[in-house]
Short mmCIF file of C-alpha atoms and ligand atoms in Angstrom, two decimals:
data_model
loop_
_atom_site.label_atom_id
_atom_site.label_comp_id
_atom_site.label_asym_id
_atom_site.label_seq_id
_atom_site.Cartn_x
_atom_site.Cartn_y
_atom_site.Cartn_z
CA UNK I 1 6.04 206.19 110.49
CA UNK I 2 5.32 206.51 106.78
CA UNK I 3 4.40 210.00 105.60
CA UNK I 4 2.04 210.02 102.64
CA UNK I 5 1.57 213.24 100.66
CA UNK I 6 -1.13 214.02 98.10
CA UNK I 7 -0.29 216.36 95.20
CA UNK I 8 -3.65 217.42 93.68
CA UNK I 9 -4.33 219.34 90.51
CA UNK I 10 -6.35 219.40 87.35
CA UNK I 11 -3.33 218.32 85.27
CA UNK I 12 -4.93 219.27 81.95
CA UNK I 13 -2.32 218.18 80.95
CA UNK I 14 0.57 217.41 83.30
CA UNK I 15 3.61 219.57 82.45
CA UNK I 16 7.33 219.52 83.22
CA UNK I 17 6.60 222.13 85.91
CA UNK I 18 4.28 219.69 87.72
CA UNK I 19 6.90 216.97 87.33
CA UNK I 20 9.47 219.22 88.97
CA UNK I 21 7.18 219.53 92.02
CA UNK I 22 6.59 215.76 92.06
CA UNK I 23 10.32 215.12 91.93
CA UNK I 24 10.91 217.42 94.92
CA UNK I 25 8.00 215.92 96.88
CA UNK I 26 9.17 212.34 96.37
CA UNK I 27 12.51 213.21 97.92
CA UNK I 28 10.85 214.57 101.06
CA UNK I 29 7.91 212.21 101.63
CA UNK I 30 7.83 208.42 101.78
CA UNK I 31 4.94 208.17 99.35
CA UNK I 32 3.38 210.67 96.99
CA UNK I 33 -0.04 210.28 95.40
CA UNK I 34 -0.61 212.55 92.42
CA UNK I 35 -4.33 213.20 92.42
CA UNK I 36 -6.21 214.17 89.29
CA UNK I 37 -9.03 216.15 90.90
CA UNK I 38 -11.72 218.43 89.60
CA UNK I 39 -11.76 222.16 89.85
CA UNK I 40 -15.42 223.12 89.39
CA UNK I 41 -14.47 226.36 87.65
CA UNK I 42 -12.60 224.57 84.84
CA UNK I 43 -13.81 222.67 81.77
CA UNK I 44 -10.84 220.46 80.94
CA UNK I 45 -9.74 219.57 77.43
CA UNK I 46 -8.93 216.00 78.53
CA UNK I 47 -11.31 213.75 80.46
CA UNK I 48 -10.38 212.62 83.96
CA UNK I 49 -9.23 209.14 82.79
CA UNK I 50 -7.12 210.64 79.98
CA UNK I 51 -5.44 213.03 82.42
CA UNK I 52 -4.86 210.17 84.84
CA UNK I 53 -3.27 208.01 82.13
CA UNK I 54 -0.90 210.86 81.23
CA UNK I 55 0.06 211.34 84.89
CA UNK I 56 0.53 207.58 85.36
CA UNK I 57 2.86 207.36 82.38
CA UNK I 58 4.84 210.37 83.62
CA UNK I 59 5.41 208.98 87.13
CA UNK I 60 5.80 205.27 86.46
CA UNK I 61 9.59 205.55 86.79
CA UNK I 62 9.25 206.70 90.41
CA UNK I 63 9.03 203.89 92.94
CA UNK I 64 7.31 205.99 95.63
CA UNK I 65 4.86 207.88 93.41
CA UNK I 66 1.45 206.72 92.22
CA UNK I 67 -1.49 208.41 90.59
CA UNK I 68 -5.22 208.37 91.20
CA UNK I 69 -8.34 210.36 90.38
CA UNK I 70 -11.26 211.43 92.54
CA UNK I 71 -14.39 213.52 92.11
CA UNK I 72 -15.10 214.59 95.69
CA UNK I 73 -13.43 216.77 98.30
CA UNK I 74 -9.64 216.73 98.41
CA UNK I 75 -9.59 216.32 102.20
CA UNK I 76 -11.87 213.25 101.97
CA UNK I 77 -9.51 211.57 99.51
CA UNK I 78 -6.49 212.56 101.62
CA UNK I 79 -8.04 211.08 104.76
CA UNK I 80 -9.11 207.92 102.92
CA UNK I 81 -5.51 207.33 101.85
CA UNK I 82 -4.23 208.04 105.39
CA UNK I 83 -2.15 210.87 104.00
CA UNK I 84 -1.29 213.80 106.27
CA UNK I 85 0.18 216.26 103.78
CA UNK I 86 -1.18 218.12 100.75
CA UNK I 87 1.55 219.37 98.42
CA UNK I 88 1.06 222.42 96.21
CA UNK I 89 3.51 224.25 94.00
CA UNK I 90 4.09 227.99 94.43
CA UNK I 91 5.47 229.51 91.25
CA UNK I 92 5.04 233.22 91.85
CA UNK I 93 3.39 235.68 94.18
CA UNK I 94 0.32 235.58 91.94
CA UNK I 95 -0.30 231.97 93.07
CA UNK I 96 -0.26 232.94 96.72
CA UNK I 97 -3.71 234.31 97.43
CA UNK I 98 -5.55 231.39 95.82
CA UNK I 99 -3.25 228.83 97.42
CA UNK I 100 -3.55 230.49 100.84
CA UNK I 101 -7.35 230.42 100.60
CA UNK I 102 -7.36 226.73 99.62
CA UNK I 103 -4.87 225.76 102.32
CA UNK I 104 -6.88 227.51 105.04
CA UNK I 105 -10.17 226.06 103.79
CA UNK I 106 -8.69 222.57 103.78
CA UNK I 107 -7.32 223.15 107.28
CA UNK I 108 -10.79 224.18 108.50
CA UNK I 109 -12.22 221.00 106.96
CA UNK I 110 -9.46 218.70 108.21
CA UNK I 111 -7.15 220.16 110.86
CA UNK I 112 -4.91 217.09 110.91
CA UNK I 113 -3.84 217.62 107.27
CA UNK I 114 -1.06 220.11 106.56
CA UNK I 115 -0.50 221.88 103.24
CA UNK I 116 3.14 222.16 102.23
CA UNK I 117 4.24 224.49 99.41
CA UNK I 118 7.15 223.57 97.19
CA UNK I 119 8.82 226.01 94.82
CA UNK I 120 9.52 224.55 91.38
CA UNK I 121 12.64 225.46 89.41
CA UNK I 122 12.51 229.08 88.23
CA UNK I 123 12.60 227.93 84.61
CA UNK I 124 8.99 226.75 85.11
CA UNK I 125 7.71 229.93 86.77
CA UNK I 126 5.78 231.08 83.71
CA UNK I 127 4.40 227.68 82.77
CA UNK I 128 0.82 226.52 83.12
CA UNK I 129 -1.44 224.03 81.39
CA UNK I 130 -3.55 226.66 79.59
CA UNK I 131 -0.43 227.98 77.90
CA UNK I 132 0.55 224.49 76.77
CA UNK I 133 -2.94 223.86 75.37
CA UNK I 134 -2.97 227.19 73.56
CA UNK I 135 0.50 226.84 72.02
CA UNK I 136 -0.37 223.33 70.94
CA UNK I 137 -3.74 224.34 69.50
CA UNK I 138 -2.02 227.04 67.42
CA UNK I 139 0.52 224.56 66.05
CA UNK I 140 3.48 225.55 68.25
CA UNK I 141 6.09 223.18 69.59
CA UNK I 142 5.50 222.24 73.24
CA UNK I 143 8.32 219.71 73.53
CA UNK I 144 10.15 221.79 76.13
CA UNK I 145 7.05 222.09 78.32
CA UNK I 146 5.65 218.54 78.50
CA UNK I 147 6.90 214.93 78.31
CA UNK I 148 6.78 213.29 74.83
CA UNK I 149 3.70 211.15 75.57
CA UNK I 150 1.73 214.29 76.54
CA UNK I 151 2.80 215.98 73.34
CA UNK I 152 1.46 212.99 71.41
CA UNK I 153 -1.82 213.05 73.35
CA UNK I 154 -2.23 216.77 72.61
CA UNK I 155 -1.66 216.20 68.89
CA UNK I 156 -4.14 213.33 68.87
CA UNK I 157 -6.78 215.32 70.76
CA UNK I 158 -6.43 218.32 68.46
CA UNK I 159 -6.60 216.15 65.34
CA UNK I 160 -9.66 214.27 66.60
N1 COA S 1 4.15 223.94 86.87
C1 COA S 1 3.38 224.31 85.85
N2 COA S 1 2.11 224.67 85.99
C2 COA S 1 1.58 224.64 87.21
C3 COA S 1 2.34 224.26 88.34
C4 COA S 1 3.68 223.91 88.13
N3 COA S 1 4.48 223.55 89.13
N4 COA S 1 1.55 224.35 89.42
C5 COA S 1 0.36 224.75 88.99
N5 COA S 1 0.39 224.94 87.67
C6 COA S 1 -0.68 225.45 86.82
C7 COA S 1 -1.63 224.41 86.38
O1 COA S 1 -1.24 223.84 85.18
C8 COA S 1 -2.90 225.21 86.26
O2 COA S 1 -2.90 225.87 85.01
P1 COA S 1 -4.23 226.21 84.24
O3 COA S 1 -5.07 227.04 85.16
O4 COA S 1 -3.74 226.95 83.07
O5 COA S 1 -4.92 224.91 83.90
C9 COA S 1 -2.77 226.27 87.35
O6 COA S 1 -1.41 226.40 87.56
C10 COA S 1 -3.35 225.87 88.67
O7 COA S 1 -3.91 224.65 88.55
P2 COA S 1 -3.66 223.31 89.34
O8 COA S 1 -2.39 223.24 90.06
O9 COA S 1 -3.98 222.20 88.42
O10 COA S 1 -4.65 223.47 90.38
P3 COA S 1 -6.10 223.73 90.15
O11 COA S 1 -6.28 225.11 90.65
O12 COA S 1 -6.66 223.45 88.83
O13 COA S 1 -6.56 222.59 91.10
C11 COA S 1 -7.65 221.59 92.91
C12 COA S 1 -7.22 222.88 92.22
C13 COA S 1 -8.04 220.52 91.90
C14 COA S 1 -6.52 221.11 93.78
C15 COA S 1 -8.84 222.05 93.76
O14 COA S 1 -9.83 222.58 92.93
C16 COA S 1 -9.39 220.88 94.56
O15 COA S 1 -8.88 220.60 95.62
N6 COA S 1 -10.47 220.23 94.06
C17 COA S 1 -11.12 219.13 94.72
C18 COA S 1 -12.41 219.60 95.38
C19 COA S 1 -12.14 220.31 96.65
O16 COA S 1 -11.72 219.74 97.63
N7 COA S 1 -12.42 221.62 96.66
C20 COA S 1 -12.19 222.46 97.79
C21 COA S 1 -10.81 223.02 97.75
S1 COA S 1 -10.50 224.10 99.15
#
């Protein structure tokens, strides 16, 4: 049996911390779909297609990872793809309450789908996309936080 896992997020933009989670997930599950989803409480800097392109470029080297985007409910996408696992990263205790709430809501909506939490490397504990956007906006160097193509996209977006 093939186990398909969905790793959802806003990915505005994808960072090395997200890639660490993807790398761990691809070693556990047969297939991983990185899903660029929407969080209704966020107004992203990059459009959905731009975020998807950045994710695609970051995962193209992985045979069992692909990327997609979707506007609806995460559980609907997960079911549509016949995936049974949702992967989320847990960086610190501060992530827990929000993640717990989402995992239980998704379980109420689709009991056959299990949320699995993976812990990224501790060197990424502090990292998030807002920080990357802010450092970049203020002219700082984000090369240790994101892949080179994301750095380029940030520069282009901020120039434009
Ligand atoms: N490394 C670095 N940063 C990480 C990280 C990691 N391993 N894991 C999470 N983050 C950061 C993200 O960059 C993001 O930072 P930001 O807030 O500064 O942008 C933050 O932690 C959490 O964001 P993310 O992982 O992208 O999740 P999210 O909270 O934006 O995404 C969705 C939530 C998209 C999964 C959720 O809203 C969803 O499922 N939407 C679809 C609609 C739906 O089904 N809603 C009901 C859900 S119960």
